[in-house]
mmCIF file of C-alpha atoms in Angstrom:
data_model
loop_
_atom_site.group_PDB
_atom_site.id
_atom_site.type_symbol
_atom_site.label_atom_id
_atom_site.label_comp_id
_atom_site.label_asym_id
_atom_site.label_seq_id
_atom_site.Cartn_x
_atom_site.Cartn_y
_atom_site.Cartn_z
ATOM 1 C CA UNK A 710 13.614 -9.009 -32.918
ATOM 2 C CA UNK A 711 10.034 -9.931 -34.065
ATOM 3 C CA UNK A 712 7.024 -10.741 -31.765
ATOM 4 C CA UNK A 713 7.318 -14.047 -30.780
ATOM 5 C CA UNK A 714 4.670 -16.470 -32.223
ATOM 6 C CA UNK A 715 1.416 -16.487 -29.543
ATOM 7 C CA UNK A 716 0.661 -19.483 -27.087
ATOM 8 C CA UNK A 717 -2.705 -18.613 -25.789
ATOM 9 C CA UNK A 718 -5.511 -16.338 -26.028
ATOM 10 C CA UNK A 719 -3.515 -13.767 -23.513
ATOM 11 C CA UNK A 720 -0.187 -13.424 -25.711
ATOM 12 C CA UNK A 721 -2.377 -13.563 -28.988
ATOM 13 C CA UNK A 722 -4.364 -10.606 -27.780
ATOM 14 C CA UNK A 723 -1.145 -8.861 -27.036
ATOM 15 C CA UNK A 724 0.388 -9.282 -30.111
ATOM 16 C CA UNK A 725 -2.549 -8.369 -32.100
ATOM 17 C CA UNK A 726 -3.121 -5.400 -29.905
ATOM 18 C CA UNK A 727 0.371 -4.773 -30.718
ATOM 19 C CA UNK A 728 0.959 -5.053 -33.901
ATOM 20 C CA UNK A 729 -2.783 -2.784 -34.519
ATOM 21 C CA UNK A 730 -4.076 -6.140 -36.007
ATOM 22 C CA UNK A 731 -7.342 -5.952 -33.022
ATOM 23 C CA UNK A 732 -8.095 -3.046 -30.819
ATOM 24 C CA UNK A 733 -10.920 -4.566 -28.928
ATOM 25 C CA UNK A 734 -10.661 -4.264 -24.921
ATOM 26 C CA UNK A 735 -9.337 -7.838 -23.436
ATOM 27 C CA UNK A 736 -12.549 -9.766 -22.513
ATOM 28 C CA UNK A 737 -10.662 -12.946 -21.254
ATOM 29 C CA UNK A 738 -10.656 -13.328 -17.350
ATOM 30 C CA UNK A 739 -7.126 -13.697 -15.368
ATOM 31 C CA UNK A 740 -7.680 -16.587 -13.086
ATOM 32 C CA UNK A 741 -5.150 -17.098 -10.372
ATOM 33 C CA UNK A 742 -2.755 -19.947 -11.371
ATOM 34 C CA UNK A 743 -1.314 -22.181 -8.954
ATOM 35 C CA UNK A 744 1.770 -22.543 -10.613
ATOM 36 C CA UNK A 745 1.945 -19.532 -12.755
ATOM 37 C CA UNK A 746 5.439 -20.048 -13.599
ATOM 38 C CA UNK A 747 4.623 -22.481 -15.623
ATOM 39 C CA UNK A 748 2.052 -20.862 -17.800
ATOM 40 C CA UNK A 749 3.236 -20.824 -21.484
ATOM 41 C CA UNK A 750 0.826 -18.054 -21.859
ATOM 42 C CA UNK A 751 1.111 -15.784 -19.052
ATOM 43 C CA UNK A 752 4.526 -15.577 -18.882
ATOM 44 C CA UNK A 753 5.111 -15.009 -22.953
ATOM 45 C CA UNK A 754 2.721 -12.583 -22.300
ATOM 46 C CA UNK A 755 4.608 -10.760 -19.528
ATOM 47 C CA UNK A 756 7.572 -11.377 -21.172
ATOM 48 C CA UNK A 757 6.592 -9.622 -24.670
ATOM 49 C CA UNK A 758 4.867 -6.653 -22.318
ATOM 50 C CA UNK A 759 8.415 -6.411 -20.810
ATOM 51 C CA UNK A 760 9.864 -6.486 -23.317
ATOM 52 C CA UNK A 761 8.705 -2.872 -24.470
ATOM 53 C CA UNK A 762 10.374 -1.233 -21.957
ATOM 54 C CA UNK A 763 13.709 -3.010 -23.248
ATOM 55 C CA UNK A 764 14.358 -2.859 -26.474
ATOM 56 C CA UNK A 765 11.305 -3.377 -28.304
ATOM 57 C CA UNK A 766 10.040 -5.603 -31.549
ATOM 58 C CA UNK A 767 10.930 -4.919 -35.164
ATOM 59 C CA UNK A 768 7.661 -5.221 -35.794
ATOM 60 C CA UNK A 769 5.649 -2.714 -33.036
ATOM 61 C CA UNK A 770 5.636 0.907 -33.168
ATOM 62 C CA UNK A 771 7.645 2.300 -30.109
ATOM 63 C CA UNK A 772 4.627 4.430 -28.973
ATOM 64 C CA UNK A 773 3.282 0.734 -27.687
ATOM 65 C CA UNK A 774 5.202 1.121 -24.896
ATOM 66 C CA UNK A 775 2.915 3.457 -23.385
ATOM 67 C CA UNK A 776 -0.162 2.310 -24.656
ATOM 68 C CA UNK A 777 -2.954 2.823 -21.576
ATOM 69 C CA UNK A 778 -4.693 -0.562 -22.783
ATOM 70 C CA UNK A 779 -1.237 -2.044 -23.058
ATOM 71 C CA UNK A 780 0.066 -1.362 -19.531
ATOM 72 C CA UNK A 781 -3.457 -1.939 -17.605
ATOM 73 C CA UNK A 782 -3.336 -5.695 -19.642
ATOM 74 C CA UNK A 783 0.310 -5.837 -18.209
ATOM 75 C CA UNK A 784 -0.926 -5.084 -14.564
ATOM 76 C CA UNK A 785 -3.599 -7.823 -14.820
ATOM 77 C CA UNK A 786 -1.280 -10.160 -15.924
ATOM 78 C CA UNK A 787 1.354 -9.652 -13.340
ATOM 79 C CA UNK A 788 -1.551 -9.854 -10.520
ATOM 80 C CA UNK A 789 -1.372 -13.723 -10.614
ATOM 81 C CA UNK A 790 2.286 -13.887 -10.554
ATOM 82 C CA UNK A 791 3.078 -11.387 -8.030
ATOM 83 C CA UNK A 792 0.272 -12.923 -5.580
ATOM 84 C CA UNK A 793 2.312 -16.305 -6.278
ATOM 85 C CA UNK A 794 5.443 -14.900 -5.099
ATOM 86 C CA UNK A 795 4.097 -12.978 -2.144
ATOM 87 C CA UNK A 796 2.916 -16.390 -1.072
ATOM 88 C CA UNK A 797 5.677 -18.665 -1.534
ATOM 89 C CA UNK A 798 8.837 -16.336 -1.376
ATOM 90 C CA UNK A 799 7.771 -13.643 1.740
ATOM 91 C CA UNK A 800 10.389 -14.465 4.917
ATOM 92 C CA UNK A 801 10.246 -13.025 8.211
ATOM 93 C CA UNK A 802 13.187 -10.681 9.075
ATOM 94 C CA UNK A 803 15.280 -11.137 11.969
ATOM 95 C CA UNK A 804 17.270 -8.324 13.918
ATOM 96 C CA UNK A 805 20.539 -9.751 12.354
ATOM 97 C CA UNK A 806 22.653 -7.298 9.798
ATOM 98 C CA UNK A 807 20.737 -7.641 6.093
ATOM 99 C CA UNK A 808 23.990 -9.404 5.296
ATOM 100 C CA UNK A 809 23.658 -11.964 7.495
ATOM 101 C CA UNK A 810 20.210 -13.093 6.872
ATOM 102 C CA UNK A 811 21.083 -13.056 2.807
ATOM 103 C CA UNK A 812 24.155 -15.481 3.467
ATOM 104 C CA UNK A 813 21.248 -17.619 5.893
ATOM 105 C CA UNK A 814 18.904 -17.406 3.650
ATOM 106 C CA UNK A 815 21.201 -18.873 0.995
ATOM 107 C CA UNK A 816 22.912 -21.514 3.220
ATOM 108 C CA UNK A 817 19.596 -22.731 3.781
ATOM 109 C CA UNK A 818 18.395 -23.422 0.238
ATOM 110 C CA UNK A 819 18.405 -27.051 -0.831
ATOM 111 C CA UNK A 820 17.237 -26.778 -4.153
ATOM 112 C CA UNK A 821 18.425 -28.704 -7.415
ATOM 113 C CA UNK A 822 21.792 -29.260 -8.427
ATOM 114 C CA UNK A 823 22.287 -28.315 -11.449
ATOM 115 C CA UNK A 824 25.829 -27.060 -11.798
ATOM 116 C CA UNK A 825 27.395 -30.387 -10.691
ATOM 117 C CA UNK A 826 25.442 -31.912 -13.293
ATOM 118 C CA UNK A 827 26.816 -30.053 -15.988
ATOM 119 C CA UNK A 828 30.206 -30.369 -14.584
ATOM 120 C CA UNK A 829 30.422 -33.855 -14.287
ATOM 121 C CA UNK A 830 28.136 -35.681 -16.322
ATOM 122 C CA UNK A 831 26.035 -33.220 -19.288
ATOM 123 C CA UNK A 832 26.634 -34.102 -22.613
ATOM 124 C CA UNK A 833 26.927 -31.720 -25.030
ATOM 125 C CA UNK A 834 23.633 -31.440 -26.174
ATOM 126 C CA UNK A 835 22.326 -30.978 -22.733
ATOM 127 C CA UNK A 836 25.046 -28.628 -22.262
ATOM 128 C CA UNK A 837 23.790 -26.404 -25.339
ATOM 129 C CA UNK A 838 20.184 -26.762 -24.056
ATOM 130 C CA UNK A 839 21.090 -25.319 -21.100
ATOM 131 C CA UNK A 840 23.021 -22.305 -22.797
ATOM 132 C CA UNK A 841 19.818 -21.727 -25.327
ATOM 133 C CA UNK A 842 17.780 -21.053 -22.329
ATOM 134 C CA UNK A 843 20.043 -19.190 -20.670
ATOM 135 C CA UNK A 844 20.303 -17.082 -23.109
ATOM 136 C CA UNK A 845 17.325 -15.333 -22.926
ATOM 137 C CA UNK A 846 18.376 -13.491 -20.080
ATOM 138 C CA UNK A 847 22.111 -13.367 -20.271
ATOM 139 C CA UNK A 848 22.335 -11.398 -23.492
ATOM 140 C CA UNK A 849 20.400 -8.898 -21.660
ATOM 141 C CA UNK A 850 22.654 -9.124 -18.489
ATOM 142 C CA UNK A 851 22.753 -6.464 -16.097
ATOM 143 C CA UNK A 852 19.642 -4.775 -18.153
ATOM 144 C CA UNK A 853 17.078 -5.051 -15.309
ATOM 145 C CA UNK A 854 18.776 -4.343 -11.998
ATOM 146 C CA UNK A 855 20.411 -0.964 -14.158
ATOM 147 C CA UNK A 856 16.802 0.170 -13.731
ATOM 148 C CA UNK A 857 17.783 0.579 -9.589
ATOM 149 C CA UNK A 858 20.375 3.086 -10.457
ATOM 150 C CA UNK A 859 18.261 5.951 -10.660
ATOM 151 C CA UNK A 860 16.462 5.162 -7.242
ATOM 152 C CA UNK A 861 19.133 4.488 -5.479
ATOM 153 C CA UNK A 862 21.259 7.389 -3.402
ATOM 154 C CA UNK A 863 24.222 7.138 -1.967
ATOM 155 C CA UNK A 864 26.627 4.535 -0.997
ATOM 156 C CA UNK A 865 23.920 1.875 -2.647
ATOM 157 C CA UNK A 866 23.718 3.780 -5.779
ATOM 158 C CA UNK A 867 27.748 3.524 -5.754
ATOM 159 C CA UNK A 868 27.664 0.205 -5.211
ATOM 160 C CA UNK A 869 25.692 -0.749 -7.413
ATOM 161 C CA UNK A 870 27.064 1.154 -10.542
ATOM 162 C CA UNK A 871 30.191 -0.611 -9.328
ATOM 163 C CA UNK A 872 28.381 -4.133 -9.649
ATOM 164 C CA UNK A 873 26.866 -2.490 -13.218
ATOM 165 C CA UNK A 874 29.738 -1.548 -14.346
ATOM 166 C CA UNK A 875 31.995 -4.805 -14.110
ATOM 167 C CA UNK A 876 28.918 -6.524 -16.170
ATOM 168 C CA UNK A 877 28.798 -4.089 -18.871
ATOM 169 C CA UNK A 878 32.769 -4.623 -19.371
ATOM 170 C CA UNK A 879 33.847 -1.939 -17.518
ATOM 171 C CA UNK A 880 33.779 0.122 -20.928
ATOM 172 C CA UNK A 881 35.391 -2.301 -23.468
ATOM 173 C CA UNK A 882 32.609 -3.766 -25.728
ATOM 174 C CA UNK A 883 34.227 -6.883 -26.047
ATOM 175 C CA UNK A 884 34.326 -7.442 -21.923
ATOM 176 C CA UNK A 885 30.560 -7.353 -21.928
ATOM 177 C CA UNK A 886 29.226 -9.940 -19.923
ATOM 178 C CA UNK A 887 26.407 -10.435 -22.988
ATOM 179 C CA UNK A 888 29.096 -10.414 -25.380
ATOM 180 C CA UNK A 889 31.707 -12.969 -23.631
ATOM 181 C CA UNK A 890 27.837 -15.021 -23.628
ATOM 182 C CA UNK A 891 28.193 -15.238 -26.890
ATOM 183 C CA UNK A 892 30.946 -16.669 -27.797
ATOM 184 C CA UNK A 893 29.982 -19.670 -25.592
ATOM 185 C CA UNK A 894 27.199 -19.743 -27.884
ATOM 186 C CA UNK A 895 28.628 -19.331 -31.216
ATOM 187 C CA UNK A 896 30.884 -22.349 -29.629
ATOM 188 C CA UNK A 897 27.929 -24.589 -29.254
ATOM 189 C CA UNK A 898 26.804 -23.122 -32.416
ATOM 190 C CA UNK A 899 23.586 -21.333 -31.374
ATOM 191 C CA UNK A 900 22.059 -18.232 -33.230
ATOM 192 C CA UNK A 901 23.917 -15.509 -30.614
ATOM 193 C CA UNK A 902 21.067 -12.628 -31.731
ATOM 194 C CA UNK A 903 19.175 -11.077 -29.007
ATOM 195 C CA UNK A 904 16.188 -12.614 -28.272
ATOM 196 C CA UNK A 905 16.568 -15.885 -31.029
ATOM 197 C CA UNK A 906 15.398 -18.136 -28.658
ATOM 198 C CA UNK A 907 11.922 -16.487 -26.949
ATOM 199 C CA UNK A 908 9.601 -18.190 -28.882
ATOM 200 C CA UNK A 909 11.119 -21.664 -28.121
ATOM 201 C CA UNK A 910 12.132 -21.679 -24.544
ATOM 202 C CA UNK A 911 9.563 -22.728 -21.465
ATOM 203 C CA UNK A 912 7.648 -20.913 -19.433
ATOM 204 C CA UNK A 913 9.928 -21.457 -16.232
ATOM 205 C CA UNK A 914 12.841 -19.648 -18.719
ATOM 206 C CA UNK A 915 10.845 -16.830 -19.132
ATOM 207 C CA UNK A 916 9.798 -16.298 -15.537
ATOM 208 C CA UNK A 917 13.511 -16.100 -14.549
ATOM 209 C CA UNK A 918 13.274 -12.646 -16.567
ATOM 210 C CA UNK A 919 9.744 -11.762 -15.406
ATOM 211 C CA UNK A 920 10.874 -11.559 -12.294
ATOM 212 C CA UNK A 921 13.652 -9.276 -12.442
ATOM 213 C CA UNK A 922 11.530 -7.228 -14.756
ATOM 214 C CA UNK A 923 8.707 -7.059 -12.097
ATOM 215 C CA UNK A 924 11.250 -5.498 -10.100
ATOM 216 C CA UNK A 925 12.838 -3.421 -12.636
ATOM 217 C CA UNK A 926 10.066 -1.375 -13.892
ATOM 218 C CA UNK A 927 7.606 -0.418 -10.727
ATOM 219 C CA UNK A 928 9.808 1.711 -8.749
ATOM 220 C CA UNK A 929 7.410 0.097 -5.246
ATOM 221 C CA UNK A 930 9.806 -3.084 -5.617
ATOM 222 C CA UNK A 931 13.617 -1.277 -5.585
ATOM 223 C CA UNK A 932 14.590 -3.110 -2.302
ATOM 224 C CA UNK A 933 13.348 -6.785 -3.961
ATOM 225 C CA UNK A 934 15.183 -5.508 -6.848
ATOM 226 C CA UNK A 935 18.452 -5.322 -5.067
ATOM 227 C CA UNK A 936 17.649 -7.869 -3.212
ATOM 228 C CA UNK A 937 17.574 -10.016 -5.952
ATOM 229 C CA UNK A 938 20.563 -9.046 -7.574
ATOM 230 C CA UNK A 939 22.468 -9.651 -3.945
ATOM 231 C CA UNK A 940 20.726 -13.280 -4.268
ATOM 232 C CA UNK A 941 22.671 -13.867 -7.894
ATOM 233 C CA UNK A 942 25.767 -12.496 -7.074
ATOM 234 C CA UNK A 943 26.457 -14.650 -3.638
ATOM 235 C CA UNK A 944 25.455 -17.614 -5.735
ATOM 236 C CA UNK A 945 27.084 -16.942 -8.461
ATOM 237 C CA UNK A 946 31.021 -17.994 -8.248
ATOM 238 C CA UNK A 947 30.654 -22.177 -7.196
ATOM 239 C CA UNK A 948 28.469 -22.860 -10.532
ATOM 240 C CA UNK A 949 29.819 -20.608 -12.730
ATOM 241 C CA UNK A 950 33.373 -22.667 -11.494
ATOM 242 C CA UNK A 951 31.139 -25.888 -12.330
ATOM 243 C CA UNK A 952 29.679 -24.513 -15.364
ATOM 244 C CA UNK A 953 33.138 -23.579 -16.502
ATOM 245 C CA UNK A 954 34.330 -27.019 -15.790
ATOM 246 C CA UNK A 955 32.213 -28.470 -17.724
ATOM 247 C CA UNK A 956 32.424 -26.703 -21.154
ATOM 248 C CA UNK A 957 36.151 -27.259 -20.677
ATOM 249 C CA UNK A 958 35.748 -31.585 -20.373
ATOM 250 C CA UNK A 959 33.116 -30.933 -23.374
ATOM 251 C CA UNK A 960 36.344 -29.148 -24.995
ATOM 252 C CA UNK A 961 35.348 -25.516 -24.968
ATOM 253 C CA UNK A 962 38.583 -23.151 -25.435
ATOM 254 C CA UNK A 963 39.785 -20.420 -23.018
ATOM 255 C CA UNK A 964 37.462 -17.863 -25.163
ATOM 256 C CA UNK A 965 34.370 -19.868 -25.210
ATOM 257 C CA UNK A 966 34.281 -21.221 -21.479
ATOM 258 C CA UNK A 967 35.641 -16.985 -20.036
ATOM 259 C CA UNK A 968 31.601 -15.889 -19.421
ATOM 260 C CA UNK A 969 32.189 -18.321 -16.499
ATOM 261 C CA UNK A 970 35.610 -18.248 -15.603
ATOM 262 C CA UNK A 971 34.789 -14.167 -15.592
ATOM 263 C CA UNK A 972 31.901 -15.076 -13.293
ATOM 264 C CA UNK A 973 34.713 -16.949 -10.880
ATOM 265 C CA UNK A 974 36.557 -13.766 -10.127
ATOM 266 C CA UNK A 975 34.168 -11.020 -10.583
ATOM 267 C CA UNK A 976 31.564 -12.684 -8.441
ATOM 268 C CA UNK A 977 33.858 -13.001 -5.563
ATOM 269 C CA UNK A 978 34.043 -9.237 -5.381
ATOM 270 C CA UNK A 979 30.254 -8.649 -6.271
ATOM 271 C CA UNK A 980 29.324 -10.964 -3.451
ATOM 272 C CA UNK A 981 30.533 -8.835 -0.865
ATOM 273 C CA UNK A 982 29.722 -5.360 -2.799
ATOM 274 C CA UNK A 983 25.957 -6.444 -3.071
ATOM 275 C CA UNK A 984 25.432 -7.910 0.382
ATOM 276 C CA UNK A 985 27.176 -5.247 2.638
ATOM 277 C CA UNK A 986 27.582 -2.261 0.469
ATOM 278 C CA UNK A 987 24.135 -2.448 -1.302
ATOM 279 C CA UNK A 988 21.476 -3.924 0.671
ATOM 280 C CA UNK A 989 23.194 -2.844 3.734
ATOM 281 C CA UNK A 990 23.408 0.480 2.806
ATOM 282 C CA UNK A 991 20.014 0.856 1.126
ATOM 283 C CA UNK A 992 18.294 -1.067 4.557
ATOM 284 C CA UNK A 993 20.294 1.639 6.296
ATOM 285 C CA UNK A 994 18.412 4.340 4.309
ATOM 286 C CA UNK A 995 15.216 2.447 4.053
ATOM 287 C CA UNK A 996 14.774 0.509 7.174
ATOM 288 C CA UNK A 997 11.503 -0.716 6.482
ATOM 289 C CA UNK A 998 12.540 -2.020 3.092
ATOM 290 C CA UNK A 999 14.377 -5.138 4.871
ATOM 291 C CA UNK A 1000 11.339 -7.573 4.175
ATOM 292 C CA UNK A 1001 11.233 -6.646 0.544
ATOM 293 C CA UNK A 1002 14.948 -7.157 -0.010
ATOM 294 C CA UNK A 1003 14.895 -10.591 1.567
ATOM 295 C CA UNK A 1004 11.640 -11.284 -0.731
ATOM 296 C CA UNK A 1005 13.865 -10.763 -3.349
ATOM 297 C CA UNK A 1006 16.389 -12.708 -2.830
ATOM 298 C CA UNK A 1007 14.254 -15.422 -2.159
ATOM 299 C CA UNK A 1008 12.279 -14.890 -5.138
ATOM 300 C CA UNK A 1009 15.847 -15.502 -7.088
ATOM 301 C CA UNK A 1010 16.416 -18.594 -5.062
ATOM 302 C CA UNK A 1011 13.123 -20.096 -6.011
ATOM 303 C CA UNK A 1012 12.953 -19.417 -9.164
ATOM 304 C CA UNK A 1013 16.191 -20.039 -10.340
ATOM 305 C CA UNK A 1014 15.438 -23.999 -8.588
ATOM 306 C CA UNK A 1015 12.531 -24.121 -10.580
ATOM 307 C CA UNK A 1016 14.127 -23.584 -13.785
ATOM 308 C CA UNK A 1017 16.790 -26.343 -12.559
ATOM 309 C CA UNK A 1018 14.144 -28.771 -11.660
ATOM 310 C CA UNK A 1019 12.933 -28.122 -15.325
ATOM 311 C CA UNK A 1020 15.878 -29.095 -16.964
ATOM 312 C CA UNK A 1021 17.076 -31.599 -14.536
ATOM 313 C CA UNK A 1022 13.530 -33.499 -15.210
ATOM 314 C CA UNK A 1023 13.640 -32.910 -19.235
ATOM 315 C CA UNK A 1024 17.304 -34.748 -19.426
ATOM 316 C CA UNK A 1025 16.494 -37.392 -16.518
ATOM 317 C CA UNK A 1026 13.704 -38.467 -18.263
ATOM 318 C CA UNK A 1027 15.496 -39.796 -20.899
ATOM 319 C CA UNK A 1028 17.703 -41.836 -18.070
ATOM 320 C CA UNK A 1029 15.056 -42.645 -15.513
ATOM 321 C CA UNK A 1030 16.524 -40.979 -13.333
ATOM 322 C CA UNK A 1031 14.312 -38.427 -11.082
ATOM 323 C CA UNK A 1032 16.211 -35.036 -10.507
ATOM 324 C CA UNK A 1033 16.145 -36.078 -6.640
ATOM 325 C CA UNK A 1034 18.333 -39.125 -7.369
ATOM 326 C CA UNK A 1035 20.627 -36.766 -8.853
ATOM 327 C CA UNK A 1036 20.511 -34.166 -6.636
ATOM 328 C CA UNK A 1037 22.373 -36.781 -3.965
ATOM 329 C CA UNK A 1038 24.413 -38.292 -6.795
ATOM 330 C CA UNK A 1039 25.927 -34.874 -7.200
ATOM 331 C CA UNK A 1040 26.533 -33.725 -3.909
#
């Protein structure tokens, strides 16, 4: 994968610094954003610094990765976007199990709905939109929260290897999650290489990864790490069922519609592995962790709306129709 193409002065520096083009200390100030998810330029930015702990660019040395000037940019740049989360995603924990205050937390989210659109009513343009932009974390599935492993002990540590596991195919290459991904996009006849669509997709698309990737790679946030992984496995089964639906009435085969169907089943049996034999086991060991894994989980929740919003709002546009109309069309 190449560095994707700059969209500010924040990812330019990067890739310059990157790619040995400027070695000049950053100069530009970090303001704090009000809505830094949707900041083309901080979240490429966070995104391509990420990205080094993943798999890299073609066209940046490896020894980037720990680059002093390199990971002290990355810290700045995740100061705005953590204080933005701390603000709007924090909840107060109750004295109820971890378990039940996941399952309230996601009874209690009203946010857009997205899946029912699909299902019912995308065409298949919107349908491949929807796939591009998921693709930029789903062929990278189960990359972030494997960062947890080695943190966890235990029963948690089982559980989630046992979650890991099932997304990495349970050892057959072909049962990859990533690689059942994409054949639904070879179906809709997008460019299934990792990381084809960076450069294109929106800020909001991006932040879904930053956020796991936040998590991931500071060892301080391993309870909003599995926290957040609990969060996309309990909501995971309905819209995948929806999602599935609709690539079938679009007339996707049995192959290019199983990354959902998969979804259906696995997710079933992940929902109740995450919520009782993860977080309640790590909360067990690390009582005073509770707060972070309900932060989150809630951090999943709201950005995973936001990114619906944003594509709700791109195709409505075209109708006239706001995404709140269709969010009570669709119920």
């Amino acid at each position: 994968m190449q560095l994707p193409f700059p969209r500010g002065p924040l990812s330019a520096w990067l890739n310059n610094r990157l790619t040995g083009h400027d070695n000049a200390a950053l100069t530009i100030e970090i303001e704090p954003l009000d809505r830094p998810y949707a900041d083309e330029d901080l979240q490429l930015a966070l995104w391509v610094a990420y990205e080094l702990q993943y798999r890299g660019f073609d066209d940046v040395s490896p020894d980037c990765q720990w680059d002093p000037d390199v990971i002290a940019f990355r810290s700045r740049l995740e100061r705005p976007w953590s204080d933005w989360l701390e603000t709007n995603c924090r909840v107060t924990p109750s004295t109820e199990s971890v378990a039940v205050q996941l399952k309230a937390l996601i009874a209690s989210d009203d946010g857009p709905r997205l899946a029912p659109y699909l299902r019912r009513h995308a065409t298949e343009e919107q349908f491949r939109d929807f796939v591009l932009n998921r693709s930029v974390y789903q062929l990278k599935e189960a990359d972030p929260h494997s960062f947890g492993i080695a943190r966890l002990d235990g029963a948690a540590k089982a559980a989630l290897v046992e979650i890991e596991a099932d997304e990495y195919g349970g050892g057959r290459p072909e049962r990859m999650h990533s690689e059942l991904f994409r054949t639904t996009m070879r179906w809709l006849g997008l460019d299934d290489s990792y990381g084809s669509y960076v450069g294109v997709v929106p800020a909001v698309t991006l932040a879904v990864s930053n956020v796991m990737s936040l998590f991931a790679i500071h060892s301080r946030w391993t309870g909003a790490l599995v926290g957040h992984l609990a969060a996309l496995e309990m909501t995971s089964t309905l819209p995948n069922r929806q999602y599935a639906a609709g690539a079938f009435r679009l007339g996707a085969s049995e192959d290019e519609a199983r990354y959902f169907t998969e979804h259906v089943e696995a997710d079933a049996v992940h929902e109740q592995i995450a919520a009782h034999d993860l977080c309640g086991s790590y909360v067990q060991q690390h009582p005073d962790a509770l707060g972070d894994v309900l932060f989150g989980a809630c951090c999943s929740l709201a950005i995973d709306n936001l990114f619906a919003d944003h594509l709700l709002t791109k195709w409505n546009q075209r109708t006239g129709t706001s995404p709140a109309t269709e969010k009570q069309n669709h119920l």
